[in-house]
mmCIF file of C-alpha atoms and ligand atoms in Angstrom:
data_model
loop_
_atom_site.group_PDB
_atom_site.id
_atom_site.type_symbol
_atom_site.label_atom_id
_atom_site.label_comp_id
_atom_site.label_asym_id
_atom_site.label_seq_id
_atom_site.Cartn_x
_atom_site.Cartn_y
_atom_site.Cartn_z
ATOM 1 C CA UNK A 24 -103.177 17.999 47.652
ATOM 2 C CA UNK A 25 -102.596 21.533 46.375
ATOM 3 C CA UNK A 26 -99.255 22.386 44.741
ATOM 4 C CA UNK A 27 -99.316 25.836 46.361
ATOM 5 C CA UNK A 28 -99.594 24.467 49.877
ATOM 6 C CA UNK A 29 -96.420 23.508 51.772
ATOM 7 C CA UNK A 30 -96.052 19.802 52.501
ATOM 8 C CA UNK A 31 -96.134 18.962 56.226
ATOM 9 C CA UNK A 32 -95.347 15.531 57.636
ATOM 10 C CA UNK A 33 -97.295 14.161 60.593
ATOM 11 C CA UNK A 34 -94.988 11.691 62.337
ATOM 12 C CA UNK A 35 -96.153 9.431 65.151
ATOM 13 C CA UNK A 36 -99.443 9.436 67.047
ATOM 14 C CA UNK A 37 -100.333 13.095 66.582
ATOM 15 C CA UNK A 38 -103.085 14.875 68.505
ATOM 16 C CA UNK A 39 -106.378 14.891 66.510
ATOM 17 C CA UNK A 40 -106.505 18.690 66.448
ATOM 18 C CA UNK A 41 -102.996 18.869 64.989
ATOM 19 C CA UNK A 42 -104.017 16.354 62.324
ATOM 20 C CA UNK A 43 -107.280 18.147 61.538
ATOM 21 C CA UNK A 44 -105.648 21.560 61.166
ATOM 22 C CA UNK A 45 -102.597 20.316 59.248
ATOM 23 C CA UNK A 46 -104.855 18.409 56.836
ATOM 24 C CA UNK A 47 -106.990 21.538 56.353
ATOM 25 C CA UNK A 48 -104.147 24.007 55.955
ATOM 26 C CA UNK A 49 -101.271 22.086 54.328
ATOM 27 C CA UNK A 50 -100.491 19.250 51.961
ATOM 28 C CA UNK A 51 -100.395 16.620 54.737
ATOM 29 C CA UNK A 52 -98.541 13.306 54.768
ATOM 30 C CA UNK A 53 -98.776 10.847 57.700
ATOM 31 C CA UNK A 54 -96.469 8.102 58.901
ATOM 32 C CA UNK A 55 -96.729 6.064 62.098
ATOM 33 C CA UNK A 56 -93.058 6.356 63.058
ATOM 34 C CA UNK A 57 -90.251 8.810 62.299
ATOM 35 C CA UNK A 58 -88.569 6.407 59.913
ATOM 36 C CA UNK A 59 -87.209 7.660 56.580
ATOM 37 C CA UNK A 60 -87.739 4.202 55.057
ATOM 38 C CA UNK A 61 -91.492 4.863 55.203
ATOM 39 C CA UNK A 62 -91.142 7.697 52.658
ATOM 40 C CA UNK A 63 -89.870 7.639 49.067
ATOM 41 C CA UNK A 64 -87.212 10.102 47.980
ATOM 42 C CA UNK A 65 -89.557 12.429 46.077
ATOM 43 C CA UNK A 66 -91.844 12.720 49.102
ATOM 44 C CA UNK A 67 -88.916 13.382 51.440
ATOM 45 C CA UNK A 68 -87.789 16.221 49.131
ATOM 46 C CA UNK A 69 -91.253 17.807 49.225
ATOM 47 C CA UNK A 70 -91.482 18.009 53.021
ATOM 48 C CA UNK A 71 -91.014 21.518 54.458
ATOM 49 C CA UNK A 72 -92.635 21.112 57.877
ATOM 50 C CA UNK A 73 -92.832 18.345 60.466
ATOM 51 C CA UNK A 74 -95.369 18.015 63.298
ATOM 52 C CA UNK A 75 -93.567 15.794 65.784
ATOM 53 C CA UNK A 76 -95.178 13.557 68.370
ATOM 54 C CA UNK A 77 -92.305 11.107 68.606
ATOM 55 C CA UNK A 78 -88.487 11.057 68.757
ATOM 56 C CA UNK A 79 -86.828 12.871 65.852
ATOM 57 C CA UNK A 80 -83.218 11.849 65.174
ATOM 58 C CA UNK A 81 -80.470 13.626 63.245
ATOM 59 C CA UNK A 82 -80.675 10.960 60.515
ATOM 60 C CA UNK A 83 -84.396 11.497 60.105
ATOM 61 C CA UNK A 84 -83.880 15.272 59.869
ATOM 62 C CA UNK A 85 -81.153 14.722 57.268
ATOM 63 C CA UNK A 86 -83.461 12.508 55.185
ATOM 64 C CA UNK A 87 -85.587 15.589 54.349
ATOM 65 C CA UNK A 88 -83.330 18.021 52.441
ATOM 66 C CA UNK A 89 -85.911 20.831 52.257
ATOM 67 C CA UNK A 90 -87.161 20.617 55.844
ATOM 68 C CA UNK A 91 -87.558 24.080 57.395
ATOM 69 C CA UNK A 92 -89.395 23.561 60.686
ATOM 70 C CA UNK A 93 -90.055 20.874 63.314
ATOM 71 C CA UNK A 94 -92.995 21.697 65.606
ATOM 72 C CA UNK A 95 -92.848 19.532 68.723
ATOM 73 C CA UNK A 96 -96.024 18.646 70.635
ATOM 74 C CA UNK A 97 -94.863 19.308 74.202
ATOM 75 C CA UNK A 98 -92.724 21.838 76.021
ATOM 76 C CA UNK A 99 -90.092 19.146 76.641
ATOM 77 C CA UNK A 100 -88.262 18.499 73.384
ATOM 78 C CA UNK A 101 -85.500 16.178 74.640
ATOM 79 C CA UNK A 102 -86.623 13.575 72.053
ATOM 80 C CA UNK A 103 -85.894 15.957 69.154
ATOM 81 C CA UNK A 104 -82.279 16.453 68.097
ATOM 82 C CA UNK A 105 -82.666 20.236 68.198
ATOM 83 C CA UNK A 106 -78.931 20.862 68.217
ATOM 84 C CA UNK A 107 -78.564 18.999 64.943
ATOM 85 C CA UNK A 108 -81.624 20.735 63.473
ATOM 86 C CA UNK A 109 -80.065 24.084 64.383
ATOM 87 C CA UNK A 110 -76.846 23.245 62.516
ATOM 88 C CA UNK A 111 -79.028 22.743 59.437
ATOM 89 C CA UNK A 112 -80.950 25.987 60.092
ATOM 90 C CA UNK A 113 -84.106 23.932 60.680
ATOM 91 C CA UNK A 114 -86.341 25.764 63.181
ATOM 92 C CA UNK A 115 -87.560 23.729 66.164
ATOM 93 C CA UNK A 116 -90.553 24.899 68.208
ATOM 94 C CA UNK A 117 -92.172 23.581 71.412
ATOM 95 C CA UNK A 118 -95.316 24.373 73.447
ATOM 96 C CA UNK A 119 -94.318 26.397 76.535
ATOM 97 C CA UNK A 120 -96.617 28.356 78.888
ATOM 98 C CA UNK A 121 -99.981 27.043 77.618
ATOM 99 C CA UNK A 122 -99.596 23.946 79.843
ATOM 100 C CA UNK A 123 -97.749 25.367 82.857
ATOM 101 C CA UNK A 124 -100.741 25.950 85.139
ATOM 102 C CA UNK A 125 -102.307 22.556 84.268
ATOM 103 C CA UNK A 126 -99.058 20.716 84.962
ATOM 104 C CA UNK A 127 -98.614 22.620 88.236
ATOM 105 C CA UNK A 128 -102.177 21.702 89.300
ATOM 106 C CA UNK A 129 -101.512 18.032 88.552
ATOM 107 C CA UNK A 130 -98.234 18.147 90.469
ATOM 108 C CA UNK A 131 -99.947 19.439 93.595
ATOM 109 C CA UNK A 132 -102.613 16.733 93.191
ATOM 110 C CA UNK A 133 -99.937 14.064 92.850
ATOM 111 C CA UNK A 134 -98.150 15.353 95.955
ATOM 112 C CA UNK A 135 -101.371 15.269 97.986
ATOM 113 C CA UNK A 136 -102.250 11.806 96.675
ATOM 114 C CA UNK A 137 -98.785 10.578 97.611
ATOM 115 C CA UNK A 138 -98.708 11.833 101.196
ATOM 116 C CA UNK A 139 -102.429 11.469 102.053
ATOM 117 C CA UNK A 140 -102.998 8.218 100.049
ATOM 118 C CA UNK A 141 -106.237 9.538 98.514
ATOM 119 C CA UNK A 142 -106.353 7.028 95.589
ATOM 120 C CA UNK A 143 -105.915 4.166 98.060
ATOM 121 C CA UNK A 144 -108.571 5.592 100.392
ATOM 122 C CA UNK A 145 -111.026 5.807 97.483
ATOM 123 C CA UNK A 146 -110.224 2.221 96.433
ATOM 124 C CA UNK A 147 -110.886 1.184 100.052
ATOM 125 C CA UNK A 148 -114.323 2.841 99.989
ATOM 126 C CA UNK A 149 -115.207 1.358 96.570
ATOM 127 C CA UNK A 150 -114.216 -2.101 97.799
ATOM 128 C CA UNK A 151 -116.829 -1.774 100.563
ATOM 129 C CA UNK A 152 -114.158 -1.837 103.274
ATOM 130 C CA UNK A 153 -115.303 1.357 105.000
ATOM 131 C CA UNK A 154 -118.568 -0.382 105.864
ATOM 132 C CA UNK A 155 -117.018 -3.786 106.626
ATOM 133 C CA UNK A 156 -113.694 -2.824 108.254
ATOM 134 C CA UNK A 157 -114.249 0.700 109.535
ATOM 135 C CA UNK A 158 -112.302 3.885 108.888
ATOM 136 C CA UNK A 159 -109.370 3.961 106.469
ATOM 137 C CA UNK A 160 -106.096 3.888 108.464
ATOM 138 C CA UNK A 161 -104.563 7.242 109.397
ATOM 139 C CA UNK A 162 -101.823 8.230 106.959
ATOM 140 C CA UNK A 163 -98.300 8.200 108.333
ATOM 141 C CA UNK A 164 -97.428 11.183 106.105
ATOM 142 C CA UNK A 165 -98.893 14.675 105.899
ATOM 143 C CA UNK A 166 -98.207 17.799 103.871
ATOM 144 C CA UNK A 167 -98.217 19.805 107.098
ATOM 145 C CA UNK A 168 -94.804 20.909 108.296
ATOM 146 C CA UNK A 169 -93.024 19.954 105.085
ATOM 147 C CA UNK A 170 -90.331 21.962 103.318
ATOM 148 C CA UNK A 171 -90.359 21.710 99.538
ATOM 149 C CA UNK A 172 -87.364 21.728 97.211
ATOM 150 C CA UNK A 173 -88.008 22.382 93.547
ATOM 151 C CA UNK A 174 -85.448 20.984 91.110
ATOM 152 C CA UNK A 175 -86.020 23.249 88.075
ATOM 153 C CA UNK A 176 -87.613 26.611 88.899
ATOM 154 C CA UNK A 177 -88.629 27.492 85.337
ATOM 155 C CA UNK A 178 -92.105 28.228 83.987
ATOM 156 C CA UNK A 179 -93.729 25.155 85.553
ATOM 157 C CA UNK A 180 -91.489 24.999 88.638
ATOM 158 C CA UNK A 181 -92.473 28.553 89.534
ATOM 159 C CA UNK A 182 -96.190 27.796 89.051
ATOM 160 C CA UNK A 183 -95.755 24.824 91.440
ATOM 161 C CA UNK A 184 -93.832 26.964 93.940
ATOM 162 C CA UNK A 185 -96.560 29.654 93.985
ATOM 163 C CA UNK A 186 -99.220 27.026 94.691
ATOM 164 C CA UNK A 187 -97.241 25.341 97.473
ATOM 165 C CA UNK A 188 -96.393 28.716 99.005
ATOM 166 C CA UNK A 189 -100.158 29.266 99.300
ATOM 167 C CA UNK A 190 -100.322 25.921 101.146
ATOM 168 C CA UNK A 191 -98.026 27.507 103.762
ATOM 169 C CA UNK A 192 -94.932 25.487 102.841
ATOM 170 C CA UNK A 193 -91.399 26.958 102.695
ATOM 171 C CA UNK A 194 -89.842 26.628 99.201
ATOM 172 C CA UNK A 195 -86.197 26.110 98.236
ATOM 173 C CA UNK A 196 -84.847 25.406 94.735
ATOM 174 C CA UNK A 197 -81.951 24.251 92.595
ATOM 175 C CA UNK A 198 -81.221 25.453 89.063
ATOM 176 C CA UNK A 199 -77.906 26.123 87.305
ATOM 177 C CA UNK A 200 -78.529 29.877 87.455
ATOM 178 C CA UNK A 201 -79.841 31.626 90.596
ATOM 179 C CA UNK A 202 -83.020 33.569 89.841
ATOM 180 C CA UNK A 203 -83.007 37.272 90.724
ATOM 181 C CA UNK A 204 -86.820 37.530 90.834
ATOM 182 C CA UNK A 205 -87.590 35.166 93.730
ATOM 183 C CA UNK A 206 -86.604 35.171 97.406
ATOM 184 C CA UNK A 207 -86.683 31.364 97.818
ATOM 185 C CA UNK A 208 -83.328 29.989 99.056
ATOM 186 C CA UNK A 209 -81.247 28.736 96.099
ATOM 187 C CA UNK A 210 -78.878 25.749 96.371
ATOM 188 C CA UNK A 211 -76.025 25.498 93.901
ATOM 189 C CA UNK A 212 -75.983 21.677 94.186
ATOM 190 C CA UNK A 213 -78.954 19.325 93.949
ATOM 191 C CA UNK A 214 -77.680 17.222 96.847
ATOM 192 C CA UNK A 215 -77.606 20.316 99.077
ATOM 193 C CA UNK A 216 -81.194 21.122 98.113
ATOM 194 C CA UNK A 217 -82.199 17.550 98.995
ATOM 195 C CA UNK A 218 -80.476 17.873 102.396
ATOM 196 C CA UNK A 219 -82.298 21.124 103.146
ATOM 197 C CA UNK A 220 -85.824 19.824 102.404
ATOM 198 C CA UNK A 221 -87.998 16.721 102.942
ATOM 199 C CA UNK A 222 -90.067 16.997 99.746
ATOM 200 C CA UNK A 223 -88.350 17.159 96.353
ATOM 201 C CA UNK A 224 -90.284 18.102 93.200
ATOM 202 C CA UNK A 225 -88.445 17.346 89.954
ATOM 203 C CA UNK A 226 -89.473 19.518 87.000
ATOM 204 C CA UNK A 227 -86.280 19.942 84.947
ATOM 205 C CA UNK A 228 -86.037 19.083 81.229
ATOM 206 C CA UNK A 229 -84.756 15.641 80.260
ATOM 207 C CA UNK A 230 -81.536 15.062 78.304
ATOM 208 C CA UNK A 231 -77.874 14.453 79.061
ATOM 209 C CA UNK A 232 -77.479 17.351 81.518
ATOM 210 C CA UNK A 233 -80.079 15.946 83.928
ATOM 211 C CA UNK A 234 -79.712 12.202 83.194
ATOM 212 C CA UNK A 235 -80.078 10.199 86.457
ATOM 213 C CA UNK A 236 -79.415 13.382 88.476
ATOM 214 C CA UNK A 237 -81.722 12.074 91.212
ATOM 215 C CA UNK A 238 -79.489 9.228 92.375
ATOM 216 C CA UNK A 239 -78.789 7.338 95.600
ATOM 217 C CA UNK A 240 -76.814 10.236 97.093
ATOM 218 C CA UNK A 241 -79.679 12.679 96.465
ATOM 219 C CA UNK A 242 -82.329 10.255 97.757
ATOM 220 C CA UNK A 243 -80.344 9.562 100.917
ATOM 221 C CA UNK A 244 -79.916 13.302 101.432
ATOM 222 C CA UNK A 245 -83.713 13.650 101.228
ATOM 223 C CA UNK A 246 -83.938 11.175 104.094
ATOM 224 C CA UNK A 247 -86.419 8.721 105.650
ATOM 225 C CA UNK A 248 -89.265 11.257 105.838
ATOM 226 C CA UNK A 249 -88.516 12.252 102.244
ATOM 227 C CA UNK A 250 -91.091 12.424 99.460
ATOM 228 C CA UNK A 251 -90.039 12.573 95.807
ATOM 229 C CA UNK A 252 -92.430 13.951 93.186
ATOM 230 C CA UNK A 253 -91.300 13.537 89.577
ATOM 231 C CA UNK A 254 -93.109 15.316 86.736
ATOM 232 C CA UNK A 255 -90.234 16.368 84.443
ATOM 233 C CA UNK A 256 -88.769 13.390 82.594
ATOM 234 C CA UNK A 257 -88.199 9.809 83.743
ATOM 235 C CA UNK A 258 -84.589 9.972 82.542
ATOM 236 C CA UNK A 259 -83.771 12.409 85.378
ATOM 237 C CA UNK A 260 -84.397 9.753 88.024
ATOM 238 C CA UNK A 261 -82.108 6.765 88.584
ATOM 239 C CA UNK A 262 -85.102 4.405 88.674
ATOM 240 C CA UNK A 263 -83.358 1.334 90.189
ATOM 241 C CA UNK A 264 -81.893 3.615 92.894
ATOM 242 C CA UNK A 265 -85.372 5.009 93.592
ATOM 243 C CA UNK A 266 -86.912 1.528 93.802
ATOM 244 C CA UNK A 267 -84.191 0.501 96.289
ATOM 245 C CA UNK A 268 -84.687 3.649 98.389
ATOM 246 C CA UNK A 269 -88.475 3.126 98.512
ATOM 247 C CA UNK A 270 -88.114 -0.581 99.291
ATOM 248 C CA UNK A 271 -85.632 0.050 102.134
ATOM 249 C CA UNK A 272 -87.673 3.066 103.346
ATOM 250 C CA UNK A 273 -84.612 5.271 102.976
ATOM 251 C CA UNK A 274 -87.204 7.685 101.604
ATOM 252 C CA UNK A 275 -90.847 7.572 102.666
ATOM 253 C CA UNK A 276 -92.755 7.784 99.369
ATOM 254 C CA UNK A 277 -92.702 8.869 95.737
ATOM 255 C CA UNK A 278 -95.260 10.243 93.291
ATOM 256 C CA UNK A 279 -94.315 9.737 89.651
ATOM 257 C CA UNK A 280 -95.951 10.972 86.434
ATOM 258 C CA UNK A 281 -92.957 10.137 84.214
ATOM 259 C CA UNK A 282 -90.797 7.031 83.806
ATOM 260 C CA UNK A 283 -87.499 6.030 82.240
ATOM 261 C CA UNK A 284 -88.998 3.761 79.547
ATOM 262 C CA UNK A 285 -92.590 4.890 78.973
ATOM 263 C CA UNK A 286 -95.125 3.404 78.694
ATOM 264 C CA UNK A 287 -93.359 0.582 80.505
ATOM 265 C CA UNK A 288 -93.414 0.903 84.290
ATOM 266 C CA UNK A 289 -91.180 -1.552 86.183
ATOM 267 C CA UNK A 290 -93.168 -4.178 88.106
ATOM 268 C CA UNK A 291 -90.989 -3.422 91.145
ATOM 269 C CA UNK A 292 -92.398 0.122 91.204
ATOM 270 C CA UNK A 293 -95.966 -1.110 90.734
ATOM 271 C CA UNK A 294 -95.523 -3.476 93.678
ATOM 272 C CA UNK A 295 -94.431 -0.728 96.063
ATOM 273 C CA UNK A 296 -97.171 0.489 98.440
ATOM 274 C CA UNK A 297 -95.349 3.808 98.943
ATOM 275 C CA UNK A 298 -95.322 4.765 95.235
ATOM 276 C CA UNK A 299 -98.189 6.738 93.676
ATOM 277 C CA UNK A 300 -98.082 6.311 89.882
ATOM 278 C CA UNK A 301 -99.691 8.268 87.025
ATOM 279 C CA UNK A 302 -99.419 7.526 83.266
ATOM 280 C CA UNK A 303 -97.815 10.852 82.148
ATOM 281 C CA UNK A 304 -101.016 12.878 82.462
ATOM 282 C CA UNK A 305 -99.794 16.175 83.910
ATOM 283 C CA UNK A 306 -100.972 18.231 80.900
ATOM 284 C CA UNK A 307 -103.657 15.793 79.804
ATOM 285 C CA UNK A 308 -106.907 17.770 79.861
ATOM 286 C CA UNK A 309 -108.759 18.335 76.597
ATOM 287 C CA UNK A 310 -108.449 22.123 76.882
ATOM 288 C CA UNK A 311 -104.708 22.155 77.581
ATOM 289 C CA UNK A 312 -103.892 19.550 74.935
ATOM 290 C CA UNK A 313 -105.979 21.568 72.424
ATOM 291 C CA UNK A 314 -103.999 24.697 73.310
ATOM 292 C CA UNK A 315 -100.759 22.742 72.783
ATOM 293 C CA UNK A 316 -102.076 21.436 69.446
ATOM 294 C CA UNK A 317 -102.956 24.949 68.291
ATOM 295 C CA UNK A 318 -99.495 26.189 69.201
ATOM 296 C CA UNK A 319 -97.910 23.371 67.167
ATOM 297 C CA UNK A 320 -99.872 24.331 64.058
ATOM 298 C CA UNK A 321 -99.581 28.094 64.642
ATOM 299 C CA UNK A 322 -95.795 27.655 64.695
ATOM 300 C CA UNK A 323 -95.863 25.684 61.421
ATOM 301 C CA UNK A 324 -98.136 28.288 59.829
ATOM 302 C CA UNK A 325 -95.968 31.209 60.923
ATOM 303 C CA UNK A 326 -92.630 29.748 59.876
ATOM 304 C CA UNK A 327 -93.835 28.342 56.561
ATOM 305 C CA UNK A 328 -95.441 31.719 55.733
ATOM 306 C CA UNK A 329 -92.095 33.457 56.285
ATOM 307 C CA UNK A 330 -92.927 34.888 59.700
ATOM 308 C CA UNK A 331 -90.948 34.326 62.945
ATOM 309 C CA UNK A 332 -91.744 31.213 64.952
ATOM 310 C CA UNK A 333 -93.986 31.887 67.966
ATOM 311 C CA UNK A 334 -92.130 29.651 70.411
ATOM 312 C CA UNK A 335 -88.678 28.663 69.125
ATOM 313 C CA UNK A 336 -86.573 26.444 71.384
ATOM 314 C CA UNK A 337 -83.428 28.148 72.742
ATOM 315 C CA UNK A 338 -81.160 26.340 70.227
ATOM 316 C CA UNK A 339 -83.017 28.114 67.373
ATOM 317 C CA UNK A 340 -84.058 31.357 69.059
ATOM 318 C CA UNK A 341 -81.616 33.477 67.080
ATOM 319 C CA UNK A 342 -82.682 32.279 63.626
ATOM 320 C CA UNK A 343 -83.358 35.027 61.122
ATOM 321 C CA UNK A 344 -86.395 33.910 59.118
ATOM 322 C CA UNK A 345 -85.348 35.867 56.050
ATOM 323 C CA UNK A 346 -81.901 34.214 55.981
ATOM 324 C CA UNK A 347 -83.006 30.603 56.243
HETATM 325 P P1 LIG B 429 -88.299 25.778 81.641
HETATM 326 O O1 LIG B 429 -89.144 26.991 81.834
HETATM 327 O O2 LIG B 429 -87.265 25.770 80.566
HETATM 328 O O3 LIG B 429 -87.621 25.456 83.044
HETATM 329 C C1 LIG B 429 -86.599 24.532 83.202
HETATM 330 C C2 LIG B 429 -85.948 24.768 84.547
HETATM 331 O O4 LIG B 429 -84.992 23.733 84.777
HETATM 332 C C3 LIG B 429 -85.198 26.077 84.637
HETATM 333 O O5 LIG B 429 -85.365 26.631 85.928
HETATM 334 C C4 LIG B 429 -83.743 25.690 84.427
HETATM 335 O O6 LIG B 429 -82.893 26.624 85.072
HETATM 336 C C5 LIG B 429 -83.726 24.325 85.091
HETATM 337 N N1 LIG B 429 -82.689 23.438 84.544
HETATM 338 C C6 LIG B 429 -82.518 23.085 83.255
HETATM 339 N N2 LIG B 429 -81.457 22.262 83.132
HETATM 340 C C7 LIG B 429 -80.956 22.114 84.384
HETATM 341 C C8 LIG B 429 -79.848 21.383 84.915
HETATM 342 N N3 LIG B 429 -79.029 20.667 84.136
HETATM 343 N N4 LIG B 429 -79.628 21.464 86.254
HETATM 344 C C9 LIG B 429 -80.423 22.202 87.049
HETATM 345 N N5 LIG B 429 -81.487 22.892 86.601
HETATM 346 C C10 LIG B 429 -81.752 22.853 85.286
HETATM 347 O O7 LIG B 429 -89.222 24.521 81.347
HETATM 348 P P2 LIG B 429 -90.725 24.246 81.822
HETATM 349 O O8 LIG B 429 -91.669 24.839 80.846
HETATM 350 O O9 LIG B 429 -90.844 24.616 83.264
HETATM 351 O O10 LIG B 429 -90.766 22.642 81.637
HETATM 352 C C11 LIG B 429 -89.869 21.825 82.341
HETATM 353 C C12 LIG B 429 -89.940 20.384 81.884
HETATM 354 O O11 LIG B 429 -91.082 19.750 82.423
HETATM 355 C C13 LIG B 429 -90.069 20.151 80.384
HETATM 356 O O12 LIG B 429 -88.828 20.247 79.723
HETATM 357 C C14 LIG B 429 -90.654 18.752 80.312
HETATM 358 O O13 LIG B 429 -89.632 17.790 80.214
HETATM 359 C C15 LIG B 429 -91.379 18.598 81.643
HETATM 360 N N6 LIG B 429 -92.838 18.527 81.465
HETATM 361 C C16 LIG B 429 -93.496 17.376 81.829
HETATM 362 C C17 LIG B 429 -94.875 17.324 81.666
HETATM 363 C C18 LIG B 429 -95.638 16.089 82.027
HETATM 364 O O14 LIG B 429 -96.649 15.823 81.396
HETATM 365 N N7 LIG B 429 -95.222 15.327 83.029
HETATM 366 C C19 LIG B 429 -95.579 18.392 81.140
HETATM 367 C C20 LIG B 429 -94.881 19.534 80.798
HETATM 368 C C21 LIG B 429 -93.514 19.588 80.987
HETATM 369 P P3 LIG B 429 -81.367 26.831 84.624
HETATM 370 O O15 LIG B 429 -81.380 26.978 83.126
HETATM 371 O O16 LIG B 429 -80.944 28.046 85.361
HETATM 372 O O17 LIG B 429 -80.641 25.632 85.074
HETATM 373 C C1 LIG B 430 -97.064 15.838 77.067
HETATM 374 C C2 LIG B 430 -95.012 16.809 78.231
HETATM 375 O O1 LIG B 430 -97.675 14.778 77.718
HETATM 376 O O2 LIG B 430 -95.064 19.009 77.375
HETATM 377 C C3 LIG B 430 -94.373 18.053 77.767
HETATM 378 O O3 LIG B 430 -93.131 18.123 77.807
HETATM 379 O O4 LIG B 430 -94.371 15.925 78.711
HETATM 380 C C4 LIG B 430 -96.494 16.642 78.160
HETATM 381 O O5 LIG B 430 -97.169 17.859 78.180
HETATM 382 C C5 LIG B 430 -96.202 15.260 75.979
HETATM 383 O O6 LIG B 430 -95.327 16.144 75.474
HETATM 384 C C6 LIG B 430 -97.037 14.764 74.812
HETATM 385 O O7 LIG B 430 -97.605 13.596 75.070
#
């Protein structure tokens, strides 16, 4: 450790590139969980920066009296109590933009896998069934003729919309604020969006405002030909309601990259033939995760050197570096 280097805490299972750069550039301390009991008082007082790869509570923030910045690995920062951090003038940063195109690519792949059953068709081939049983059965669903509703037309939602537009599919969306820069039909209520489309892509942030927003009413509005694709946060879907709708075929199929209690996936979902499931991999290529890791450390570097944060979350966007 060097006395002149700011102390930065690595909390949780951090990306190797974050660890490598933080260890090279700062006085680094590591703990497996964001638990103040794992640090003595002197250490807690030394910490000025936090690289977060796990939930960060108000109590944990308060346990570090000289904390200046929390750099979250991920664009979604619902697990960090950013509102509380802001009241303490602690900067919170996330990793927007660098993952948007990757996540949009994965979303389109998940949609295709869900309607055209490509993972199941490959499993059929690998099991030797093509040779023994003949052609894989025709899929009851197709992307052709679908109308897509995007719940959350932000950075990633727009990248998904542009791709699906190129597939020849009409796009509608729901957000709280109508966008002035797109011509896609906007629906003020999620349930109205679901009624207007047969394919619903969920890419809103998690948190209280979107908690269980995709509920029985929304799923029933989507209808029996309906396909749900969820890549935002698992908390946005009422999972038991989704399992019931898939079981009763009140919607046709679902493709999910995120779940309510990750990494646990309910057995009832795993048992459903009309659910296509991924283990939260939408941004998970080496190149994109490295870009996210660099943005985490670049934010720490900037803020701890007295410069503005590169990507502050909205709760902290107005912070004046000189005044903190
Ligand atoms: P963003 O640019 O902030 O976009 C969020 C969009 O959601 C905006 O259009 C926003 O519009 C809308 N929105 C927010 N709260 C809403 C609410 N209560 N009701 C209706 N619409 C709401 O964020 P992004 O970069 O696109 O990322 C979106 C989310 O995707 C992240 O927060 C993260 O949770 C998730 N994500 C998942 C993965 C993965 O690996 N599966 C990867 C990256 C991101 P209004 O403000 O007008 O409502
Ligand atoms: C990451 C994500 O998988 O950026 C997000 O919000 O959900 C994903 O890119 C996650 O943040 C880290 O594992």
